[in-house]
mmCIF file of C-alpha atoms in Angstrom:
data_model
loop_
_atom_site.group_PDB
_atom_site.id
_atom_site.type_symbol
_atom_site.label_atom_id
_atom_site.label_comp_id
_atom_site.label_asym_id
_atom_site.label_seq_id
_atom_site.Cartn_x
_atom_site.Cartn_y
_atom_site.Cartn_z
ATOM 1 C CA MET T 3 4.658 -24.465 -15.540
ATOM 2 C CA PRO T 4 8.258 -24.252 -16.839
ATOM 3 C CA ASP T 5 11.076 -25.059 -14.414
ATOM 4 C CA THR T 6 11.913 -21.367 -14.017
ATOM 5 C CA SER T 7 9.083 -18.955 -14.712
ATOM 6 C CA VAL T 8 9.673 -15.341 -15.622
ATOM 7 C CA LEU T 9 7.742 -12.563 -13.905
ATOM 8 C CA PRO T 10 5.328 -10.899 -14.325
ATOM 9 C CA PHE T 11 2.645 -13.490 -15.030
ATOM 10 C CA ASP T 12 -0.248 -12.731 -17.360
ATOM 11 C CA ARG T 13 -3.558 -11.738 -15.809
ATOM 12 C CA PRO T 14 -6.912 -11.701 -17.663
ATOM 13 C CA ARG T 15 -8.253 -8.747 -15.663
ATOM 14 C CA PRO T 16 -6.289 -6.141 -13.709
ATOM 15 C CA ILE T 17 -8.264 -6.732 -10.492
ATOM 16 C CA ASP T 18 -7.815 -10.529 -10.523
ATOM 17 C CA PRO T 19 -4.623 -12.440 -9.679
ATOM 18 C CA PRO T 20 -2.715 -14.253 -12.434
ATOM 19 C CA PRO T 21 -4.053 -17.815 -12.857
ATOM 20 C CA ALA T 22 -0.454 -19.067 -12.611
ATOM 21 C CA TYR T 23 -0.477 -18.301 -8.880
ATOM 22 C CA ALA T 24 -3.132 -20.956 -8.250
ATOM 23 C CA GLU T 25 -1.124 -23.656 -10.027
ATOM 24 C CA LEU T 26 2.096 -22.738 -8.254
ATOM 25 C CA ARG T 27 0.374 -22.574 -4.884
ATOM 26 C CA ARG T 28 -0.902 -26.117 -5.458
ATOM 27 C CA THR T 29 2.293 -27.643 -6.841
ATOM 28 C CA ALA T 30 5.212 -25.481 -5.657
ATOM 29 C CA PRO T 31 4.225 -22.703 -3.208
ATOM 30 C CA VAL T 32 7.899 -21.743 -2.833
ATOM 31 C CA THR T 33 9.545 -21.893 -6.230
ATOM 32 C CA ARG T 34 12.357 -20.430 -8.299
ATOM 33 C CA VAL T 35 11.526 -17.593 -10.708
ATOM 34 C CA LEU T 36 13.296 -14.864 -12.634
ATOM 35 C CA THR T 37 12.433 -11.211 -12.048
ATOM 36 C CA PRO T 38 11.654 -8.995 -15.061
ATOM 37 C CA GLU T 39 15.293 -7.904 -14.885
ATOM 38 C CA GLY T 40 16.464 -11.531 -15.056
ATOM 39 C CA ALA T 41 17.539 -11.912 -11.430
ATOM 40 C CA PRO T 42 16.842 -15.251 -9.705
ATOM 41 C CA ALA T 43 14.420 -15.202 -6.777
ATOM 42 C CA TRP T 44 12.117 -17.409 -4.730
ATOM 43 C CA LEU T 45 8.402 -16.784 -5.288
ATOM 44 C CA VAL T 46 6.086 -17.420 -2.314
ATOM 45 C CA THR T 47 2.407 -17.998 -3.132
ATOM 46 C CA SER T 48 0.872 -19.771 -0.106
ATOM 47 C CA TYR T 49 -0.494 -17.960 2.937
ATOM 48 C CA ASP T 50 1.482 -19.868 5.567
ATOM 49 C CA ALA T 51 4.766 -19.476 3.715
ATOM 50 C CA ALA T 52 4.090 -15.754 3.185
ATOM 51 C CA VAL T 53 3.486 -15.180 6.910
ATOM 52 C CA ARG T 54 6.603 -17.172 7.710
ATOM 53 C CA VAL T 55 8.830 -15.017 5.520
ATOM 54 C CA LEU T 56 7.316 -11.721 6.699
ATOM 55 C CA THR T 57 7.718 -12.568 10.383
ATOM 56 C CA ASP T 58 11.051 -14.441 10.356
ATOM 57 C CA ALA T 59 13.915 -12.133 11.355
ATOM 58 C CA ARG T 60 16.205 -14.013 8.959
ATOM 59 C CA PHE T 61 14.412 -12.330 6.045
ATOM 60 C CA GLY T 62 15.120 -8.620 5.806
ATOM 61 C CA VAL T 63 14.416 -5.815 3.351
ATOM 62 C CA THR T 64 18.088 -5.137 2.671
ATOM 63 C CA PRO T 65 20.426 -7.585 0.909
ATOM 64 C CA PRO T 66 23.036 -9.227 3.155
ATOM 65 C CA THR T 67 25.818 -7.580 1.160
ATOM 66 C CA GLY T 68 26.070 -4.090 -0.186
ATOM 67 C CA ARG T 69 24.060 -2.415 2.571
ATOM 68 C CA ASP T 70 24.056 1.372 2.376
ATOM 69 C CA PRO T 71 25.542 2.743 5.632
ATOM 70 C CA GLY T 72 23.863 6.075 4.899
ATOM 71 C CA ASN T 73 20.367 4.584 4.700
ATOM 72 C CA GLU T 74 18.002 6.845 6.654
ATOM 73 C CA THR T 75 14.736 5.244 5.562
ATOM 74 C CA LEU T 76 12.477 2.615 7.120
ATOM 75 C CA PHE T 77 13.782 0.160 4.513
ATOM 76 C CA GLN T 78 16.448 -1.270 6.772
ATOM 77 C CA ASP T 79 16.503 -4.006 9.382
ATOM 78 C CA GLY T 80 17.351 -4.659 13.002
ATOM 79 C CA GLU T 81 17.882 -1.931 15.570
ATOM 80 C CA PRO T 82 18.235 0.991 13.074
ATOM 81 C CA HIS T 83 14.774 0.163 11.734
ATOM 82 C CA ALA T 84 13.341 -0.413 15.216
ATOM 83 C CA ARG T 85 14.643 2.981 16.386
ATOM 84 C CA LEU T 86 12.967 4.790 13.500
ATOM 85 C CA ARG T 87 9.662 3.007 14.130
ATOM 86 C CA ARG T 88 9.746 3.892 17.829
ATOM 87 C CA LEU T 89 10.288 7.568 17.065
ATOM 88 C CA VAL T 90 7.675 7.659 14.307
ATOM 89 C CA ALA T 91 5.147 5.879 16.538
ATOM 90 C CA LYS T 92 5.468 8.698 19.086
ATOM 91 C CA ALA T 93 4.177 11.141 16.467
ATOM 92 C CA PHE T 94 1.665 8.884 14.695
ATOM 93 C CA THR T 95 -0.356 7.935 17.751
ATOM 94 C CA PRO T 96 -3.812 6.325 17.386
ATOM 95 C CA ARG T 97 -5.287 9.490 18.871
ATOM 96 C CA ARG T 98 -3.635 11.701 16.259
ATOM 97 C CA ILE T 99 -4.765 9.441 13.398
ATOM 98 C CA ALA T 100 -8.306 9.287 14.806
ATOM 99 C CA ALA T 101 -8.373 13.082 14.889
ATOM 100 C CA LEU T 102 -7.869 13.121 11.105
ATOM 101 C CA ARG T 103 -10.996 11.028 10.420
ATOM 102 C CA PRO T 104 -13.645 13.817 10.434
ATOM 103 C CA GLY T 105 -11.598 15.828 7.959
ATOM 104 C CA VAL T 106 -11.074 12.823 5.688
ATOM 105 C CA GLU T 107 -14.796 11.991 5.712
ATOM 106 C CA ALA T 108 -15.746 15.613 5.031
ATOM 107 C CA ALA T 109 -13.272 15.860 2.142
ATOM 108 C CA ALA T 110 -14.578 12.621 0.602
ATOM 109 C CA ALA T 111 -18.197 13.766 0.858
ATOM 110 C CA GLU T 112 -17.253 17.123 -0.682
ATOM 111 C CA ARG T 113 -15.536 15.499 -3.654
ATOM 112 C CA VAL T 114 -18.497 13.186 -4.323
ATOM 113 C CA ALA T 115 -20.953 16.086 -4.001
ATOM 114 C CA ALA T 116 -18.923 17.988 -6.602
ATOM 115 C CA MET T 117 -19.080 14.983 -8.930
ATOM 116 C CA ALA T 118 -22.855 14.751 -8.504
ATOM 117 C CA ALA T 119 -23.290 18.473 -9.153
ATOM 118 C CA ALA T 120 -21.167 18.360 -12.311
ATOM 119 C CA GLY T 121 -23.080 15.360 -13.616
ATOM 120 C CA PRO T 122 -21.826 12.319 -15.504
ATOM 121 C CA PRO T 123 -19.479 11.142 -16.804
ATOM 122 C CA ALA T 124 -16.690 11.288 -14.247
ATOM 123 C CA ASP T 125 -13.304 9.754 -13.502
ATOM 124 C CA LEU T 126 -12.917 8.277 -10.033
ATOM 125 C CA MET T 127 -9.148 8.765 -10.079
ATOM 126 C CA ALA T 128 -9.092 12.421 -11.119
ATOM 127 C CA ASP T 129 -12.314 13.481 -9.409
ATOM 128 C CA LEU T 130 -12.103 11.588 -6.112
ATOM 129 C CA ALA T 131 -9.181 9.292 -5.279
ATOM 130 C CA ALA T 132 -6.206 11.463 -6.267
ATOM 131 C CA PRO T 133 -7.434 14.788 -4.836
ATOM 132 C CA LEU T 134 -8.644 13.123 -1.625
ATOM 133 C CA SER T 135 -5.311 11.363 -1.093
ATOM 134 C CA LEU T 136 -3.421 14.569 -1.867
ATOM 135 C CA ALA T 137 -5.534 16.462 0.671
ATOM 136 C CA VAL T 138 -4.778 13.895 3.373
ATOM 137 C CA ILE T 139 -1.039 13.928 2.643
ATOM 138 C CA GLY T 140 -1.149 17.710 2.668
ATOM 139 C CA ASP T 141 -2.678 17.563 6.145
ATOM 140 C CA LEU T 142 -0.054 15.036 7.324
ATOM 141 C CA LEU T 143 2.793 17.212 6.081
ATOM 142 C CA GLY T 144 1.148 20.461 7.131
ATOM 143 C CA VAL T 145 1.051 21.836 3.568
ATOM 144 C CA PRO T 146 -1.639 24.530 3.125
ATOM 145 C CA ALA T 147 -4.274 23.858 0.472
ATOM 146 C CA ALA T 148 -2.990 26.713 -1.684
ATOM 147 C CA ALA T 149 0.490 25.149 -1.819
ATOM 148 C CA ARG T 150 -0.473 21.551 -2.603
ATOM 149 C CA ASP T 151 0.005 21.810 -6.349
ATOM 150 C CA ARG T 152 3.730 22.071 -5.684
ATOM 151 C CA LEU T 153 3.562 19.035 -3.381
ATOM 152 C CA ARG T 154 1.885 17.054 -6.138
ATOM 153 C CA GLY T 155 4.354 18.326 -8.737
ATOM 154 C CA ALA T 156 7.272 17.147 -6.597
ATOM 155 C CA ALA T 157 5.780 13.828 -5.476
ATOM 156 C CA GLU T 158 4.207 12.432 -8.647
ATOM 157 C CA PRO T 159 7.331 12.296 -10.852
ATOM 158 C CA ALA T 160 9.385 10.730 -8.060
ATOM 159 C CA LEU T 161 6.751 8.069 -7.378
ATOM 160 C CA THR T 162 5.831 7.264 -10.967
ATOM 161 C CA GLU T 163 9.138 7.748 -12.808
ATOM 162 C CA GLY T 164 11.688 7.053 -10.087
ATOM 163 C CA THR T 165 14.508 8.841 -11.921
ATOM 164 C CA PRO T 166 17.422 10.335 -9.940
ATOM 165 C CA GLN T 167 16.360 13.784 -11.116
ATOM 166 C CA ALA T 168 12.788 13.286 -9.897
ATOM 167 C CA TRP T 169 13.912 11.948 -6.539
ATOM 168 C CA GLY T 170 16.392 14.776 -6.189
ATOM 169 C CA ALA T 171 13.674 17.338 -6.793
ATOM 170 C CA PHE T 172 11.425 15.679 -4.231
ATOM 171 C CA ILE T 173 14.239 15.514 -1.654
ATOM 172 C CA GLY T 174 14.863 19.200 -2.239
ATOM 173 C CA TYR T 175 11.189 19.991 -1.733
ATOM 174 C CA ALA T 176 11.066 17.890 1.462
ATOM 175 C CA GLY T 177 14.152 19.679 2.795
ATOM 176 C CA GLU T 178 12.564 23.095 2.242
ATOM 177 C CA LEU T 179 9.353 21.940 3.922
ATOM 178 C CA ILE T 180 11.209 20.583 6.953
ATOM 179 C CA ALA T 181 13.263 23.772 7.306
ATOM 180 C CA ALA T 182 10.080 25.854 7.251
ATOM 181 C CA LYS T 183 8.486 23.589 9.852
ATOM 182 C CA ARG T 184 11.513 23.838 12.134
ATOM 183 C CA ALA T 185 11.161 27.600 12.079
ATOM 184 C CA GLU T 186 7.467 27.403 12.976
ATOM 185 C CA LEU T 187 6.066 24.088 14.158
ATOM 186 C CA GLY T 188 2.395 23.474 13.481
ATOM 187 C CA ASP T 189 -0.267 21.065 14.711
ATOM 188 C CA ASP T 190 0.445 18.394 12.103
ATOM 189 C CA PRO T 191 2.171 14.994 12.139
ATOM 190 C CA LEU T 192 5.289 16.258 10.327
ATOM 191 C CA SER T 193 5.771 18.926 12.995
ATOM 192 C CA ALA T 194 5.308 16.213 15.612
ATOM 193 C CA LEU T 195 8.005 14.124 13.903
ATOM 194 C CA ILE T 196 10.378 17.093 14.002
ATOM 195 C CA ALA T 197 9.665 17.732 17.673
ATOM 196 C CA VAL T 198 9.710 14.131 18.885
ATOM 197 C CA HIS T 199 12.605 13.209 21.158
ATOM 198 C CA ASP T 200 13.532 10.152 23.176
ATOM 199 C CA ALA T 201 16.255 9.855 25.782
ATOM 200 C CA ASP T 202 17.531 6.637 24.225
ATOM 201 C CA ASP T 203 16.646 7.080 20.537
ATOM 202 C CA GLY T 204 17.401 10.788 20.197
ATOM 203 C CA ARG T 205 15.713 12.757 17.407
ATOM 204 C CA LEU T 206 15.096 12.166 13.734
ATOM 205 C CA THR T 207 17.808 13.708 11.575
ATOM 206 C CA ASP T 208 16.976 15.934 8.622
ATOM 207 C CA GLY T 209 17.751 13.022 6.316
ATOM 208 C CA GLU T 210 15.438 10.720 8.256
ATOM 209 C CA LEU T 211 12.713 13.366 8.243
ATOM 210 C CA SER T 212 13.035 13.793 4.468
ATOM 211 C CA ALA T 213 12.837 10.017 4.036
ATOM 212 C CA MET T 214 9.703 9.904 6.193
ATOM 213 C CA ALA T 215 8.116 12.696 4.160
ATOM 214 C CA MET T 216 8.771 10.702 0.995
ATOM 215 C CA THR T 217 7.392 7.528 2.578
ATOM 216 C CA LEU T 218 4.230 9.359 3.640
ATOM 217 C CA ALA T 219 3.774 10.779 0.169
ATOM 218 C CA GLY T 220 4.363 7.421 -1.513
ATOM 219 C CA SER T 221 2.149 5.261 0.675
ATOM 220 C CA GLY T 222 -0.440 7.882 1.467
ATOM 221 C CA TYR T 223 -0.888 9.441 -1.932
ATOM 222 C CA LEU T 224 -0.319 7.067 -4.824
ATOM 223 C CA SER T 225 -0.922 3.771 -3.017
ATOM 224 C CA THR T 226 -4.089 4.941 -1.284
ATOM 225 C CA ALA T 227 -5.517 6.508 -4.437
ATOM 226 C CA ASN T 228 -4.950 3.241 -6.284
ATOM 227 C CA THR T 229 -6.589 1.257 -3.479
ATOM 228 C CA ILE T 230 -9.650 3.506 -3.488
ATOM 229 C CA CYS T 231 -10.023 3.095 -7.235
ATOM 230 C CA THR T 232 -9.462 -0.651 -7.361
ATOM 231 C CA GLY T 233 -11.840 -1.088 -4.434
ATOM 232 C CA ALA T 234 -14.517 0.901 -6.250
ATOM 233 C CA ILE T 235 -13.938 -1.100 -9.446
ATOM 234 C CA LEU T 236 -14.386 -4.408 -7.632
ATOM 235 C CA LEU T 237 -17.489 -3.242 -5.768
ATOM 236 C CA LEU T 238 -19.106 -1.820 -8.892
ATOM 237 C CA ASP T 239 -18.197 -4.894 -10.918
ATOM 238 C CA SER T 240 -19.793 -7.167 -8.303
ATOM 239 C CA GLY T 241 -22.725 -4.900 -7.442
ATOM 240 C CA ARG T 242 -21.619 -4.538 -3.810
ATOM 241 C CA LEU T 243 -21.019 -0.780 -3.454
ATOM 242 C CA ALA T 244 -24.500 -0.194 -2.017
ATOM 243 C CA GLU T 245 -23.547 -2.193 1.089
ATOM 244 C CA TYR T 246 -21.572 0.787 2.358
ATOM 245 C CA ALA T 247 -24.755 2.885 2.437
ATOM 246 C CA ALA T 248 -27.251 0.158 3.342
ATOM 247 C CA ALA T 249 -25.313 -1.103 6.364
ATOM 248 C CA PRO T 250 -22.860 1.573 7.538
ATOM 249 C CA GLU T 251 -22.118 -0.403 10.694
ATOM 250 C CA ARG T 252 -20.566 -3.067 8.465
ATOM 251 C CA ALA T 253 -18.409 -0.629 6.504
ATOM 252 C CA ALA T 254 -15.240 -1.620 8.360
ATOM 253 C CA ALA T 255 -15.822 -5.311 7.634
ATOM 254 C CA VAL T 256 -16.395 -4.625 3.934
ATOM 255 C CA THR T 257 -13.190 -2.586 3.811
ATOM 256 C CA GLU T 258 -11.193 -5.393 5.433
ATOM 257 C CA GLU T 259 -12.499 -7.884 2.887
ATOM 258 C CA LEU T 260 -11.668 -5.495 0.054
ATOM 259 C CA LEU T 261 -8.140 -5.177 1.394
ATOM 260 C CA ARG T 262 -7.807 -8.955 1.459
ATOM 261 C CA ARG T 263 -9.232 -9.393 -1.995
ATOM 262 C CA LEU T 264 -7.170 -6.625 -3.614
ATOM 263 C CA ALA T 265 -3.880 -6.678 -1.682
ATOM 264 C CA GLY T 266 -1.050 -6.975 -4.167
ATOM 265 C CA THR T 267 -3.133 -5.774 -7.104
ATOM 266 C CA THR T 268 -1.565 -2.318 -7.072
ATOM 267 C CA GLY T 269 1.721 -3.202 -5.388
ATOM 268 C CA GLU T 270 3.373 -6.003 -3.449
ATOM 269 C CA VAL T 271 5.509 -5.941 -0.316
ATOM 270 C CA MET T 272 9.182 -5.144 -0.777
ATOM 271 C CA PRO T 273 11.468 -8.058 -1.677
ATOM 272 C CA ARG T 274 13.030 -9.883 1.242
ATOM 273 C CA TRP T 275 16.598 -11.214 1.425
ATOM 274 C CA ALA T 276 17.740 -14.205 3.426
ATOM 275 C CA ALA T 277 20.385 -13.156 5.925
ATOM 276 C CA ALA T 278 20.978 -16.810 6.823
ATOM 277 C CA ASP T 279 20.022 -20.209 5.502
ATOM 278 C CA ALA T 280 16.358 -20.980 6.185
ATOM 279 C CA GLU T 281 13.666 -23.462 5.250
ATOM 280 C CA VAL T 282 10.231 -22.277 4.090
ATOM 281 C CA GLY T 283 7.527 -24.651 2.935
ATOM 282 C CA GLY T 284 9.998 -27.508 2.828
ATOM 283 C CA VAL T 285 12.337 -25.574 0.514
ATOM 284 C CA ARG T 286 15.856 -24.571 1.530
ATOM 285 C CA ILE T 287 16.592 -20.911 0.923
ATOM 286 C CA ALA T 288 20.256 -19.963 1.058
ATOM 287 C CA ALA T 289 21.694 -16.858 2.684
ATOM 288 C CA GLY T 290 21.741 -14.028 0.167
ATOM 289 C CA ASP T 291 18.762 -15.275 -1.847
ATOM 290 C CA MET T 292 15.962 -12.894 -2.838
ATOM 291 C CA VAL T 293 12.432 -13.848 -1.775
ATOM 292 C CA LEU T 294 9.277 -12.371 -3.325
ATOM 293 C CA VAL T 295 6.144 -12.682 -1.193
ATOM 294 C CA ARG T 296 2.964 -12.301 -3.229
ATOM 295 C CA LEU T 297 0.082 -11.134 -1.027
ATOM 296 C CA GLU T 298 -2.253 -11.444 -3.981
ATOM 297 C CA ALA T 299 -1.507 -15.162 -4.118
ATOM 298 C CA ALA T 300 -1.519 -15.681 -0.343
ATOM 299 C CA HIS T 301 -4.916 -14.020 -0.010
ATOM 300 C CA HIS T 302 -6.369 -16.424 -2.563
ATOM 301 C CA ASP T 303 -5.058 -19.496 -0.755
ATOM 302 C CA PRO T 304 -8.106 -21.806 -0.368
ATOM 303 C CA ASP T 305 -6.461 -23.483 2.617
ATOM 304 C CA ARG T 306 -6.907 -20.204 4.500
ATOM 305 C CA PHE T 307 -9.835 -18.511 2.722
ATOM 306 C CA GLY T 308 -12.773 -20.552 1.476
ATOM 307 C CA ASP T 309 -13.911 -19.518 -2.020
ATOM 308 C CA PRO T 310 -11.207 -16.826 -1.994
ATOM 309 C CA ALA T 311 -12.352 -14.940 -5.101
ATOM 310 C CA ARG T 312 -15.693 -14.160 -3.435
ATOM 311 C CA LEU T 313 -16.160 -10.956 -1.426
ATOM 312 C CA ASP T 314 -17.252 -12.074 2.043
ATOM 313 C CA PRO T 315 -17.219 -9.375 4.760
ATOM 314 C CA ASP T 316 -17.940 -12.040 7.386
ATOM 315 C CA ARG T 317 -14.432 -13.474 7.072
ATOM 316 C CA ALA T 318 -12.101 -13.004 10.054
ATOM 317 C CA PRO T 319 -10.397 -9.670 9.259
ATOM 318 C CA ALA T 320 -7.293 -10.468 11.288
ATOM 319 C CA ASP T 321 -6.374 -13.206 8.835
ATOM 320 C CA HIS T 322 -5.374 -10.916 5.983
ATOM 321 C CA ILE T 323 -1.866 -9.505 5.666
ATOM 322 C CA ALA T 324 -2.634 -6.596 3.328
ATOM 323 C CA PHE T 325 -0.405 -4.292 5.375
ATOM 324 C CA GLY T 326 2.253 -6.904 5.898
ATOM 325 C CA ARG T 327 3.103 -8.573 9.181
ATOM 326 C CA GLY T 328 6.074 -8.563 11.449
ATOM 327 C CA PRO T 329 8.623 -5.770 11.926
ATOM 328 C CA HIS T 330 7.770 -4.024 8.659
ATOM 329 C CA HIS T 331 3.998 -3.902 9.160
ATOM 330 C CA CYS T 332 2.719 -0.681 7.540
ATOM 331 C CA LEU T 333 2.691 2.245 9.975
ATOM 332 C CA GLY T 334 -0.028 3.964 7.950
ATOM 333 C CA ALA T 335 -2.507 1.079 8.035
ATOM 334 C CA ALA T 336 -5.057 2.868 10.240
ATOM 335 C CA LEU T 337 -5.066 5.982 8.073
ATOM 336 C CA ALA T 338 -5.330 3.979 4.847
ATOM 337 C CA ARG T 339 -8.356 2.138 6.233
ATOM 338 C CA THR T 340 -9.925 5.475 7.140
ATOM 339 C CA GLU T 341 -9.403 6.944 3.660
ATOM 340 C CA VAL T 342 -10.657 3.910 1.744
ATOM 341 C CA THR T 343 -13.756 3.570 3.922
ATOM 342 C CA ALA T 344 -14.547 7.285 3.749
ATOM 343 C CA ALA T 345 -14.222 7.426 -0.040
ATOM 344 C CA LEU T 346 -16.345 4.345 -0.721
ATOM 345 C CA ARG T 347 -19.019 5.300 1.824
ATOM 346 C CA ALA T 348 -19.246 8.750 0.240
ATOM 347 C CA LEU T 349 -19.690 7.182 -3.207
ATOM 348 C CA ALA T 350 -22.367 4.766 -2.007
ATOM 349 C CA ALA T 351 -24.311 7.502 -0.228
ATOM 350 C CA GLY T 352 -23.890 10.312 -2.747
ATOM 351 C CA LEU T 353 -24.106 8.410 -6.045
ATOM 352 C CA PRO T 354 -26.333 5.348 -5.490
ATOM 353 C CA GLY T 355 -26.694 4.763 -9.231
ATOM 354 C CA LEU T 356 -22.963 4.733 -9.895
ATOM 355 C CA ARG T 357 -21.705 2.259 -12.518
ATOM 356 C CA LEU T 358 -18.581 1.613 -14.531
ATOM 357 C CA ALA T 359 -18.756 3.302 -17.925
ATOM 358 C CA VAL T 360 -16.434 0.728 -19.525
ATOM 359 C CA PRO T 361 -15.758 -2.979 -18.923
ATOM 360 C CA VAL T 362 -13.115 -3.754 -16.289
ATOM 361 C CA THR T 363 -10.786 -4.945 -19.055
ATOM 362 C CA GLY T 364 -11.160 -1.540 -20.744
ATOM 363 C CA ILE T 365 -9.875 0.462 -17.765
ATOM 364 C CA PRO T 366 -6.372 1.771 -18.551
ATOM 365 C CA TRP T 367 -3.779 0.426 -16.126
ATOM 366 C CA VAL T 368 -0.288 1.783 -15.619
ATOM 367 C CA SER T 369 2.745 0.404 -13.794
ATOM 368 C CA GLY T 370 4.708 3.018 -11.904
ATOM 369 C CA PHE T 371 8.034 2.934 -10.092
ATOM 370 C CA ILE T 372 6.405 2.406 -6.681
ATOM 371 C CA ASP T 373 2.861 1.307 -7.418
ATOM 372 C CA SER T 374 0.519 0.234 -10.196
ATOM 373 C CA GLY T 375 -3.087 1.144 -10.752
ATOM 374 C CA PRO T 376 -5.722 2.593 -13.055
ATOM 375 C CA SER T 377 -4.840 5.876 -14.717
ATOM 376 C CA ARG T 378 -8.574 6.542 -15.220
ATOM 377 C CA VAL T 379 -11.771 4.944 -13.925
ATOM 378 C CA PRO T 380 -14.638 6.166 -16.149
ATOM 379 C CA VAL T 381 -18.000 6.051 -14.379
ATOM 380 C CA ALA T 382 -21.555 7.203 -14.995
ATOM 381 C CA TRP T 383 -24.883 7.193 -13.145
#
């Protein structure tokens, strides 16, 4: 490897990590790199070093200088971030998320049944993953089915293009939605977020509510759709999809192993910034330095996962860090697990002869502003 590598590294197949990760993990698990924009950063490729950075309070998601005092999102550190998480947790209770499961499973089964009725070929992104994820986000935000085309039209450009105009349009849409909800609260998580109040933490402001709506749309729509598709690609490529139908009691374990195997494929955790000098993996990281944790590399660390490229549902699920770890652990982890499991179980049960219609290397892959993933997944049966 050169003294300073430039990201991104080449990868032979979109669902496999770059081979360069293995060499770096062996020789320099914390090493200097340049981002695609030319900025210097530390790249972390070993499991232990990744966990250390994600859980050490000295590494935050905002740079030590130039913090935005008007930041109303979860992408901040310390007490402002902790306050938001406490308020959001009051609305996104395990009971409320569990109540969404029957609807998610029914929607997944309905989409697969429609695919079977229409006959091959099909596109897993357009025919299953995207509409299922949109339906779930619509339920979270309390958007009626008839109005979800507008939700998609506002969310997709913001999440894929990331232009100021696209974000502005999405913020405007979120503001209208929140105003309508304030006038008539419903039985949905967004209404619960609006109504939640704490004697110490107060209420979420309109700006914070808009930011949460955008976070829900980003993580719950695009990211989940990409995870469903990449999970299906890996299972079909390895001949393992049938396990979801043959042993439904093991579905959760298969999902956890998929999350380990594919974490980072469609998107990595946000960059971290050292707020103070720290040592990770024997390397001194100075205050102000950017640190890039690569879950995709950490989850292929042979010191933690034997034969890491192999799908093994019997691995200890608690070992993976697909949803991060520490203060910024993903709040939507439970719902994402529910969606991925429901979609893949529906495919295994409803289309037992499903196969990829093109080689994995022939699946078109796009890199968006927030996430990356397949634009189409052609299948037949």
